[in-house]
Short mmCIF file of C-alpha atoms in Angstrom, two decimals:
data_model
loop_
_atom_site.label_atom_id
_atom_site.label_comp_id
_atom_site.label_asym_id
_atom_site.label_seq_id
_atom_site.Cartn_x
_atom_site.Cartn_y
_atom_site.Cartn_z
CA MET A 1 15.60 22.48 21.28
CA LEU A 2 14.37 18.89 21.42
CA PRO A 3 12.24 17.81 18.47
CA ARG A 4 8.53 17.43 19.09
CA ARG A 5 7.38 13.96 20.16
CA VAL A 6 5.32 11.81 17.80
CA VAL A 7 2.88 9.05 18.71
CA ILE A 8 1.03 6.37 16.77
CA SER A 9 -2.71 6.77 17.41
CA GLY A 10 -4.39 4.84 14.61
CA LEU A 11 -3.78 1.68 12.55
CA GLY A 12 -5.33 0.69 9.22
CA MET A 13 -4.61 -2.30 7.01
CA ILE A 14 -5.75 -4.19 3.95
CA THR A 15 -3.71 -7.36 3.92
CA PRO A 16 -3.76 -10.95 2.63
CA ILE A 17 -4.56 -12.07 6.22
CA GLY A 18 -7.26 -9.57 7.09
CA ASN A 19 -8.73 -6.18 6.38
CA ASN A 20 -9.09 -5.15 10.01
CA LYS A 21 -6.88 -5.07 13.10
CA GLN A 22 -8.46 -8.09 14.81
CA ASP A 23 -8.26 -10.48 11.88
CA PHE A 24 -4.77 -9.33 10.98
CA TRP A 25 -3.48 -9.88 14.52
CA ASP A 26 -5.27 -13.22 15.05
CA HIS A 27 -3.87 -14.70 11.88
CA LEU A 28 -0.35 -13.47 12.71
CA LEU A 29 -0.57 -14.80 16.24
CA HIS A 30 -1.77 -18.23 15.12
CA GLY A 31 0.77 -18.42 12.33
CA HIS A 32 -1.68 -18.55 9.44
CA SER A 33 -0.50 -17.85 5.93
CA GLY A 34 -2.43 -15.84 3.33
CA VAL A 35 -0.53 -17.38 0.42
CA THR A 36 -2.63 -19.27 -2.15
CA THR A 37 -2.62 -20.16 -5.84
CA ILE A 38 -3.01 -16.97 -7.90
CA ASP A 39 -6.63 -16.54 -9.08
CA ARG A 40 -6.42 -12.84 -10.02
CA PHE A 41 -5.32 -13.80 -13.54
CA ASP A 42 -4.30 -16.95 -15.35
CA ALA A 43 -0.78 -17.55 -14.03
CA SER A 44 -0.38 -21.04 -15.46
CA ALA A 45 2.46 -19.98 -17.80
CA PHE A 46 4.62 -18.58 -15.00
CA VAL A 47 7.15 -20.53 -12.94
CA THR A 48 5.66 -18.95 -9.80
CA ARG A 49 1.88 -19.39 -9.59
CA ILE A 50 1.35 -18.45 -5.94
CA ALA A 51 0.95 -15.15 -4.11
CA ALA A 52 -0.59 -13.64 -0.99
CA GLN A 53 -3.68 -11.95 -2.39
CA VAL A 54 -6.01 -9.63 -0.53
CA LYS A 55 -9.35 -11.34 0.02
CA ASP A 56 -12.93 -10.08 0.32
CA PHE A 57 -12.06 -6.54 -0.69
CA ASP A 58 -14.88 -4.35 -1.95
CA PRO A 59 -13.66 -0.78 -2.58
CA GLN A 60 -17.23 0.49 -2.14
CA ASP A 61 -17.02 -0.34 1.55
CA TYR A 62 -14.65 2.68 1.77
CA ILE A 63 -15.10 4.90 -1.30
CA SER A 64 -17.85 5.64 -3.77
CA ARG A 65 -18.14 3.59 -6.96
CA THR A 66 -17.38 6.56 -9.24
CA GLU A 67 -14.24 7.40 -7.29
CA ALA A 68 -13.14 3.76 -7.14
CA ARG A 69 -13.40 3.16 -10.89
CA ARG A 70 -10.84 5.89 -11.46
CA MET A 71 -8.36 4.43 -8.99
CA ASP A 72 -5.90 1.67 -9.66
CA LEU A 73 -6.13 -1.11 -7.11
CA PHE A 74 -3.06 0.20 -5.24
CA VAL A 75 -4.90 3.49 -4.65
CA GLN A 76 -8.11 1.69 -3.61
CA TYR A 77 -6.14 -0.31 -1.04
CA ALA A 78 -4.47 2.87 0.23
CA CYS A 79 -7.74 4.82 0.57
CA ALA A 80 -9.35 1.88 2.37
CA ALA A 81 -6.46 1.49 4.81
CA ALA A 82 -6.41 5.26 5.42
CA ARG A 83 -10.13 5.26 6.12
CA ILE A 84 -9.70 2.39 8.60
CA ALA A 85 -6.77 4.14 10.32
CA VAL A 86 -8.66 7.44 10.66
CA GLU A 87 -11.62 5.62 12.16
CA ASP A 88 -9.35 3.63 14.45
CA ALA A 89 -7.82 6.93 15.68
CA ARG A 90 -11.29 8.47 16.06
CA LEU A 91 -9.86 11.43 14.23
CA SER A 92 -12.07 14.14 12.82
CA ILE A 93 -10.40 16.31 10.22
CA ASP A 94 -12.54 19.42 10.42
CA GLN A 95 -11.89 22.89 9.02
CA THR A 96 -9.34 23.84 11.67
CA GLU A 97 -7.50 20.50 11.41
CA ARG A 98 -7.32 20.31 7.64
CA SER A 99 -4.25 22.45 7.13
CA LYS A 100 -2.35 20.64 9.90
CA THR A 101 -3.02 17.15 8.56
CA GLY A 102 -0.78 15.65 5.87
CA VAL A 103 -0.41 12.41 3.95
CA TRP A 104 2.77 10.52 3.05
CA VAL A 105 2.26 7.19 1.33
CA GLY A 106 4.86 5.21 -0.61
CA SER A 107 4.44 2.61 -3.29
CA GLY A 108 7.18 0.56 -4.87
CA ILE A 109 5.65 0.49 -8.34
CA GLY A 110 2.34 2.36 -8.72
CA GLY A 111 -0.55 1.42 -10.98
CA LEU A 112 0.87 -1.59 -12.75
CA GLU A 113 -2.48 -3.13 -13.63
CA THR A 114 -3.61 0.15 -15.15
CA PHE A 115 -0.41 0.38 -17.19
CA GLU A 116 -0.80 -3.16 -18.52
CA LYS A 117 -4.45 -2.67 -19.51
CA GLN A 118 -3.80 0.64 -21.20
CA HIS A 119 -0.80 -0.69 -23.04
CA ALA A 120 -2.93 -3.57 -24.32
CA SER A 121 -5.49 -1.00 -25.48
CA LEU A 122 -2.77 0.99 -27.26
CA LEU A 123 -1.60 -2.14 -29.12
CA LYS A 124 -5.19 -3.02 -30.05
CA LYS A 125 -6.68 0.35 -30.92
CA GLY A 126 -3.76 2.68 -31.43
CA ALA A 127 -3.19 6.03 -29.78
CA ALA A 128 -6.94 6.74 -29.49
CA GLY A 129 -7.26 3.72 -27.24
CA ILE A 130 -5.56 5.37 -24.29
CA ASN A 131 -7.96 6.43 -21.57
CA PRO A 132 -7.68 10.02 -20.29
CA PHE A 133 -7.40 8.60 -16.78
CA PHE A 134 -4.41 6.45 -17.64
CA VAL A 135 -1.81 8.86 -16.25
CA PRO A 136 -3.57 9.90 -13.06
CA MET A 137 -4.42 6.28 -12.31
CA TYR A 138 -0.89 5.04 -12.97
CA ILE A 139 1.39 7.50 -11.14
CA ALA A 140 2.71 6.25 -7.80
CA ASN A 141 2.04 9.47 -5.84
CA MET A 142 -1.69 9.20 -6.49
CA ALA A 143 -2.33 7.16 -3.34
CA ALA A 144 -1.22 10.14 -1.28
CA GLY A 145 -3.10 12.50 -3.60
CA GLN A 146 -6.39 10.60 -3.41
CA ILE A 147 -6.18 10.14 0.38
CA SER A 148 -5.67 13.88 0.81
CA ILE A 149 -8.73 14.52 -1.38
CA MET A 150 -10.80 11.91 0.43
CA LEU A 151 -9.93 13.30 3.88
CA GLY A 152 -9.72 16.98 2.93
CA ALA A 153 -6.21 17.00 4.35
CA GLN A 154 -4.28 20.05 3.18
CA GLY A 155 -0.97 19.62 5.02
CA PRO A 156 2.19 18.32 3.31
CA SER A 157 1.62 15.27 1.11
CA GLY A 158 3.88 13.07 -0.95
CA CYS A 159 5.26 9.68 -1.69
CA THR A 160 8.67 8.18 -1.05
CA ILE A 161 9.59 5.47 -3.53
CA THR A 162 12.34 3.15 -2.32
CA ALA A 163 11.11 -0.23 -3.57
CA CYS A 164 10.50 -2.58 -0.66
CA ALA A 165 11.47 0.12 1.86
CA SER A 166 8.89 2.63 0.54
CA GLY A 167 6.45 2.19 3.45
CA THR A 168 9.17 2.51 6.07
CA ASN A 169 10.82 5.54 4.45
CA SER A 170 7.42 7.21 3.98
CA ILE A 171 6.54 6.81 7.65
CA GLY A 172 10.02 8.09 8.54
CA GLU A 173 9.57 11.22 6.39
CA ALA A 174 6.14 11.83 7.90
CA PHE A 175 7.67 11.47 11.37
CA HIS A 176 10.16 14.22 10.54
CA LEU A 177 7.40 16.52 9.24
CA ILE A 178 5.66 16.34 12.61
CA GLN A 179 8.90 16.55 14.60
CA ASN A 180 9.81 19.70 12.69
CA GLY A 181 6.42 21.35 13.13
CA LYS A 182 5.28 21.14 9.51
CA ALA A 183 2.21 19.06 10.46
CA GLU A 184 0.33 17.97 13.58
CA VAL A 185 -1.11 14.78 12.10
CA MET A 186 0.17 12.58 9.28
CA VAL A 187 -1.56 9.67 7.59
CA ALA A 188 1.48 7.63 6.57
CA GLY A 189 2.20 4.24 5.10
CA GLY A 190 2.61 2.23 1.95
CA THR A 191 0.52 0.47 -0.64
CA GLU A 192 1.04 -2.02 -3.47
CA ALA A 193 -1.01 -4.02 -5.97
CA SER A 194 1.41 -5.77 -8.32
CA ILE A 195 -0.02 -9.28 -8.55
CA THR A 196 -0.38 -8.86 -12.30
CA PRO A 197 1.22 -10.66 -15.27
CA MET A 198 4.05 -8.09 -15.49
CA GLY A 199 4.59 -7.95 -11.73
CA ILE A 200 4.71 -11.72 -11.25
CA GLY A 201 6.53 -12.21 -14.57
CA GLY A 202 9.15 -9.59 -13.73
CA PHE A 203 10.14 -11.16 -10.46
CA CYS A 204 9.97 -14.63 -12.01
CA ALA A 205 12.48 -13.48 -14.61
CA MET A 206 14.81 -12.44 -11.77
CA LYS A 207 14.39 -15.88 -10.20
CA ALA A 208 13.67 -14.10 -6.94
CA MET A 209 10.41 -15.83 -6.02
CA SER A 210 9.57 -19.20 -4.53
CA THR A 211 8.33 -21.83 -6.95
CA ARG A 212 6.87 -24.03 -4.22
CA ASN A 213 3.56 -23.93 -6.08
CA MET A 214 2.19 -27.13 -4.55
CA GLU A 215 2.57 -25.87 -0.99
CA PRO A 216 1.66 -22.19 -1.07
CA GLN A 217 1.39 -21.77 2.71
CA LYS A 218 4.88 -23.19 3.22
CA ALA A 219 6.47 -21.26 0.34
CA CYS A 220 7.83 -18.24 2.21
CA ARG A 221 10.45 -19.57 4.65
CA PRO A 222 12.64 -16.82 6.11
CA PHE A 223 15.81 -18.02 7.83
CA ASP A 224 15.05 -21.64 6.86
CA LEU A 225 17.62 -23.72 4.97
CA ASP A 226 14.95 -24.92 2.49
CA ARG A 227 13.79 -21.48 1.40
CA ASP A 228 13.66 -20.78 -2.32
CA GLY A 229 12.73 -17.11 -2.65
CA PHE A 230 10.07 -14.63 -1.59
CA VAL A 231 6.35 -14.75 -2.22
CA MET A 232 4.59 -11.65 -3.50
CA GLY A 233 1.89 -10.08 -1.38
CA GLU A 234 -0.22 -6.94 -1.81
CA GLY A 235 -2.34 -4.48 0.15
CA ALA A 236 -1.75 -1.39 2.19
CA GLY A 237 -0.80 -0.31 5.70
CA MET A 238 -1.46 3.14 7.21
CA VAL A 239 -0.64 4.62 10.58
CA ILE A 240 -1.90 7.84 12.07
CA LEU A 241 1.11 9.75 13.40
CA GLU A 242 0.29 12.61 15.73
CA GLU A 243 2.20 15.20 17.68
CA MET A 244 2.06 14.03 21.30
CA SER A 245 0.22 16.94 22.91
CA HIS A 246 -2.24 16.99 20.01
CA ALA A 247 -3.09 13.36 20.73
CA LEU A 248 -3.27 13.84 24.49
CA LYS A 249 -5.48 16.88 24.18
CA ARG A 250 -8.16 15.00 22.23
CA GLY A 251 -7.91 11.92 24.47
CA ALA A 252 -6.59 9.65 21.71
CA THR A 253 -5.65 6.05 22.38
CA ILE A 254 -1.88 5.98 21.97
CA TYR A 255 -0.46 2.69 20.77
CA ALA A 256 3.23 3.69 20.93
CA GLU A 257 5.67 6.52 20.51
CA LEU A 258 7.66 6.65 17.30
CA VAL A 259 11.13 7.57 18.55
CA GLY A 260 13.66 6.96 15.82
CA TYR A 261 14.19 6.80 12.07
CA GLY A 262 17.31 5.84 10.21
CA ALA A 263 18.03 5.48 6.51
CA SER A 264 21.12 4.48 4.57
CA SER A 265 22.26 3.16 1.23
CA ASP A 266 24.36 0.12 0.47
CA ALA A 267 25.98 1.88 -2.57
CA HIS A 268 26.72 -1.64 -3.72
CA HIS A 269 24.40 -3.24 -6.30
CA MET A 270 21.04 -2.68 -8.02
CA VAL A 271 19.23 -5.60 -6.42
CA GLN A 272 21.66 -7.55 -4.25
CA PRO A 273 22.10 -6.32 -0.69
CA ASP A 274 25.63 -5.88 0.63
CA SER A 275 25.75 -9.25 2.37
CA THR A 276 28.16 -8.03 5.07
CA GLY A 277 25.07 -6.19 6.39
CA HIS A 278 27.11 -3.07 6.89
CA GLY A 279 24.81 -0.82 4.84
CA ALA A 280 21.72 -1.99 6.73
CA ALA A 281 23.62 -1.71 10.03
CA MET A 282 24.23 1.99 9.33
CA ALA A 283 20.45 2.58 9.15
CA PHE A 284 19.91 0.72 12.45
CA LYS A 285 22.62 2.80 14.12
CA MET A 286 21.23 6.05 12.74
CA ALA A 287 17.76 5.19 14.07
CA LEU A 288 19.15 4.26 17.51
CA ASP A 289 21.08 7.55 17.66
CA ASP A 290 17.95 9.42 16.52
CA ALA A 291 16.00 7.83 19.36
CA GLY A 292 18.73 8.17 21.94
CA ILE A 293 18.46 4.47 22.67
CA ASP A 294 21.26 2.02 23.43
CA PRO A 295 21.24 -1.26 21.46
CA TRP A 296 20.81 -3.35 24.61
CA GLU A 297 17.47 -1.61 25.35
CA VAL A 298 15.81 -3.09 22.26
CA ASP A 299 13.50 -6.10 22.81
CA TYR A 300 12.10 -7.01 19.43
CA ILE A 301 12.81 -6.62 15.73
CA ASN A 302 10.24 -7.15 13.04
CA ALA A 303 12.71 -8.09 10.32
CA HIS A 304 12.45 -7.57 6.58
CA GLY A 305 12.81 -11.41 6.47
CA THR A 306 11.88 -12.02 2.84
CA GLY A 307 12.99 -15.65 2.62
CA THR A 308 15.69 -15.07 0.03
CA THR A 309 19.12 -16.37 1.06
CA LEU A 310 20.82 -13.03 0.46
CA ASN A 311 18.29 -11.06 2.49
CA ASP A 312 18.24 -13.38 5.47
CA ILE A 313 22.02 -13.54 5.82
CA THR A 314 22.48 -9.82 5.20
CA GLU A 315 19.89 -8.92 7.80
CA THR A 316 21.27 -11.36 10.36
CA ASN A 317 24.78 -9.91 9.83
CA ALA A 318 23.48 -6.36 10.19
CA ILE A 319 21.71 -7.19 13.46
CA LYS A 320 24.86 -8.85 14.82
CA GLU A 321 27.00 -5.85 13.88
CA VAL A 322 24.68 -3.41 15.65
CA PHE A 323 23.58 -5.40 18.68
CA ALA A 324 26.73 -7.48 19.29
CA THR A 325 26.25 -9.73 22.35
CA HIS A 326 22.70 -8.40 22.81
CA SER A 327 21.73 -10.02 19.47
CA ASN A 328 21.04 -13.31 21.28
CA HIS A 329 18.59 -11.65 23.63
CA LEU A 330 16.51 -10.07 20.86
CA LEU A 331 13.40 -11.66 19.45
CA VAL A 332 13.51 -11.32 15.66
CA THR A 333 10.52 -12.35 13.54
CA SER A 334 9.30 -12.08 9.96
CA THR A 335 5.62 -11.63 9.19
CA LYS A 336 6.14 -12.27 5.45
CA PRO A 337 5.28 -16.02 5.53
CA SER A 338 1.80 -14.82 6.54
CA THR A 339 1.36 -11.64 4.48
CA GLY A 340 3.71 -12.35 1.58
CA HIS A 341 6.09 -9.61 0.59
CA MET A 342 3.81 -6.58 0.27
CA LEU A 343 6.66 -4.60 -1.38
CA GLY A 344 5.96 -0.90 -0.92
CA ALA A 345 3.33 -1.70 1.70
CA ALA A 346 5.51 -4.15 3.60
CA GLY A 347 7.29 -1.71 5.89
CA ALA A 348 4.04 -0.02 6.94
CA VAL A 349 2.21 -3.26 7.64
CA GLU A 350 5.26 -4.57 9.56
CA LEU A 351 5.44 -1.40 11.68
CA ILE A 352 1.75 -2.05 12.46
CA ALA A 353 2.64 -5.64 13.43
CA ALA A 354 5.48 -4.34 15.66
CA THR A 355 3.10 -1.81 17.21
CA LEU A 356 0.61 -4.55 18.08
CA VAL A 357 3.43 -6.70 19.51
CA LEU A 358 4.41 -3.75 21.78
CA ASP A 359 0.77 -3.16 22.68
CA LYS A 360 -0.02 -6.77 23.58
CA ASP A 361 3.36 -8.07 24.84
CA ILE A 362 3.08 -11.16 22.65
CA VAL A 363 5.43 -11.93 19.76
CA PRO A 364 3.83 -13.94 16.91
CA PRO A 365 6.04 -16.71 15.50
CA THR A 366 8.13 -16.81 12.34
CA ILE A 367 6.33 -19.68 10.62
CA ASN A 368 7.82 -22.25 8.24
CA LEU A 369 11.15 -22.11 10.08
CA ASP A 370 11.66 -25.87 10.34
CA THR A 371 15.36 -26.28 9.50
CA PRO A 372 17.33 -23.24 10.65
CA ASP A 373 20.03 -22.00 8.30
CA PRO A 374 23.27 -22.18 10.32
CA ALA A 375 24.21 -18.75 8.91
CA CYS A 376 21.08 -17.32 10.56
CA ASP A 377 21.55 -17.95 14.25
CA LEU A 378 19.31 -15.44 16.09
CA ASP A 379 16.14 -16.17 18.03
CA TYR A 380 13.52 -15.94 15.29
CA VAL A 381 10.71 -17.29 17.51
CA PRO A 382 9.97 -20.40 15.41
CA GLY A 383 6.73 -22.32 15.73
CA GLN A 384 4.71 -20.71 18.50
CA ALA A 385 4.00 -17.18 19.65
CA ARG A 386 5.86 -16.07 22.75
CA LYS A 387 4.79 -13.85 25.62
CA LYS A 388 7.37 -11.28 26.51
CA SER A 389 7.28 -7.73 27.81
CA ILE A 390 8.26 -5.55 24.85
CA ASN A 391 9.22 -1.97 25.62
CA ILE A 392 11.18 -1.07 22.49
CA ALA A 393 10.62 -2.54 19.04
CA ILE A 394 12.17 -2.00 15.62
CA SER A 395 10.89 -2.52 12.08
CA ASP A 396 13.41 -2.53 9.25
CA SER A 397 13.11 -2.69 5.49
CA LEU A 398 15.70 -3.24 2.75
CA GLY A 399 14.81 -2.22 -0.81
CA PHE A 400 16.14 -2.82 -4.32
CA GLY A 401 18.58 -0.02 -5.03
CA GLY A 402 20.22 -0.63 -1.68
CA HIS A 403 17.74 1.49 0.30
CA ASN A 404 17.76 0.62 4.01
CA ALA A 405 15.21 2.08 6.44
CA VAL A 406 14.62 1.55 10.13
CA LEU A 407 11.88 2.78 12.50
CA ILE A 408 11.94 2.45 16.30
CA ILE A 409 8.88 2.56 18.58
CA ARG A 410 8.64 2.59 22.36
CA LYS A 411 5.80 1.99 24.80
CA PHE A 412 4.25 5.33 25.45
CA ALA A 413 4.81 7.16 28.71
CA GLU A 414 4.44 10.90 29.24
CA MET B 1 -31.77 0.68 -27.82
CA SER B 2 -31.74 4.24 -29.03
CA VAL B 3 -28.57 6.29 -29.12
CA PHE B 4 -29.93 8.37 -26.24
CA GLU B 5 -30.40 5.28 -24.14
CA ASP B 6 -26.84 4.18 -24.86
CA VAL B 7 -25.44 7.57 -24.00
CA ARG B 8 -27.45 7.66 -20.81
CA LYS B 9 -26.24 4.21 -19.80
CA ILE B 10 -22.63 5.25 -20.29
CA ILE B 11 -23.11 8.45 -18.26
CA ILE B 12 -24.68 6.43 -15.45
CA GLU B 13 -21.66 4.12 -15.52
CA ILE B 14 -19.22 7.00 -15.38
CA LYS B 15 -20.99 9.37 -13.00
CA ASP B 16 -23.23 7.03 -10.97
CA LEU B 17 -26.27 9.26 -11.47
CA PRO B 18 -29.95 8.25 -11.30
CA GLU B 19 -31.40 7.50 -14.74
CA GLU B 20 -34.11 10.18 -14.51
CA SER B 21 -31.55 12.93 -13.90
CA ILE B 22 -30.14 12.49 -17.42
CA THR B 23 -32.23 13.99 -20.21
CA LEU B 24 -31.51 15.22 -23.73
CA GLU B 25 -31.35 18.73 -22.29
CA SER B 26 -28.78 17.87 -19.58
CA ARG B 27 -25.63 19.98 -19.80
CA PHE B 28 -22.46 18.05 -19.03
CA GLU B 29 -20.74 20.55 -16.86
CA GLU B 30 -23.61 22.32 -15.09
CA ASP B 31 -26.17 19.52 -14.75
CA LEU B 32 -24.14 16.33 -14.71
CA GLU B 33 -20.98 17.64 -13.05
CA ALA B 34 -19.00 15.97 -15.80
CA ASP B 35 -15.53 17.44 -16.41
CA SER B 36 -13.64 17.34 -19.69
CA LEU B 37 -12.05 14.00 -18.85
CA ASP B 38 -15.47 12.51 -18.12
CA VAL B 39 -16.65 13.65 -21.55
CA VAL B 40 -13.59 12.14 -23.25
CA GLU B 41 -14.23 8.89 -21.45
CA MET B 42 -17.86 8.91 -22.54
CA LEU B 43 -16.91 9.51 -26.17
CA MET B 44 -14.35 6.67 -26.05
CA SER B 45 -17.04 4.34 -24.72
CA LEU B 46 -19.34 5.38 -27.57
CA GLU B 47 -16.57 4.81 -30.12
CA GLU B 48 -16.11 1.32 -28.78
CA LEU B 49 -19.83 0.57 -28.58
CA TYR B 50 -20.56 1.61 -32.17
CA ASP B 51 -17.12 0.85 -33.62
CA ILE B 52 -16.86 4.41 -34.93
CA GLN B 53 -14.23 7.14 -34.84
CA ILE B 54 -15.23 10.48 -33.41
CA PRO B 55 -12.76 13.17 -34.49
CA GLU B 56 -11.72 15.45 -31.65
CA GLU B 57 -12.64 18.64 -33.49
CA ALA B 58 -16.23 17.36 -34.00
CA THR B 59 -16.85 17.14 -30.26
CA GLU B 60 -15.33 20.43 -29.20
CA GLY B 61 -18.03 22.73 -27.97
CA MET B 62 -20.56 19.98 -27.34
CA LYS B 63 -22.30 21.03 -24.14
CA THR B 64 -25.39 18.89 -23.91
CA VAL B 65 -26.46 15.27 -24.18
CA ARG B 66 -28.63 16.22 -27.16
CA GLU B 67 -25.66 17.48 -29.14
CA VAL B 68 -23.79 14.21 -28.65
CA VAL B 69 -26.83 12.07 -29.44
CA GLU B 70 -27.57 14.02 -32.62
CA TYR B 71 -23.96 13.88 -33.76
CA ILE B 72 -23.69 10.12 -33.24
CA SER B 73 -27.12 9.49 -34.80
CA ALA B 74 -26.07 11.41 -37.90
CA LEU B 75 -22.84 9.41 -38.04
CA LEU B 76 -24.82 6.17 -37.84
CA GLY B 77 -27.46 7.44 -40.28
CA GLN B 78 -30.25 7.11 -37.72
CA ASP B 79 -32.88 9.35 -36.27
CA ALA B 80 -32.03 10.64 -32.83
#
């Protein structure tokens, strides 16, 4: 028996370049960057003092004040993006739909700001200083938990944590739940809010982030010879996944069909990818097999493209292994110079970007690619957006721990 | 400000209720829809505000705003 078909019928995002579909797409298309000097806290003592922060976010636009004050920022972002996605899908989750609707939302870290504040309170006041809401605000699954409460969704819910691949893996797991008949609708994605002293400080200590503090908008430079690390972003991305006939029956607007999911492990190193790209290539191949698609059919890849030397070379090698001579015909872009690296939210927001590319047949550019690294020799669409008919698109994510995850979407046709 | 006014302000902050809905007679669970974690949070805010320690056993069984106000007032040596 063929698995049930799954479509994408709603998109929601809270990002450093916009908190709605139109702003997000316009900024991507015109190559704008959301990276600025950090103003969330005093970052003057850190070697990296820039990040892509979410702007103009008021949680009360989406959730009540009393609910919001018991949510860490990563949960607020997730609830907001879920609310936007549900509205975009014109989905009503009534009594009959509740038990068929689930939520799967990843986060790389969880409530880091909550942890830091509560730890400071412990040091200052002792054990009595710990707030009773510390644990429920901190745990990484609470984004999925709170969204299910907010929407009244009683289907399967959970959270896949695979560092920077969390969003992609979570959408993949949600895809399987619908394919296998465990749910009709899934709110799926990723969320992150780690622009905090420990978040920035931790990645500074690893020397993984750009220190181009004087030129924030030029700091994230995937595939460029002058790159010097990634730039942290934050926010959330949510998609509404729906069983095909369920979507057709209610006259939903279908953006794309989700056709393949692949996941693999490098089994190599805690934080360094296997630079041969072989581990990542396995996830691409698994997703292609899952979709029943030949490599030459793929038009576009929204790459992980972090702007670290290791990532960019690994990913390029993986694409070449999988797509062979077709590699040169693919358009491969990174949206991270615009959004920053949204960690656990990255894969979800990038699948949304890929979905919009497919929907509009325009590929936004990879910005800041001025001096191509000779080791990265694919068509990364530097400079300007390009019009091209896109039938099949891929979004891939590579996470610390060697987690590789790949999703494939196709233009929808019954 | 009286202790009652302080308690009321903290409950408003936690539960987002209109001021007039909170009286000395209000019961946490039934009238204010405050669960046990809400009450713990309220007591922690009061500890901070008055720089006092409220032992856990003292607050067990407190069901109304009046009981909390009277307990704190006694601790501070004030009239409720």
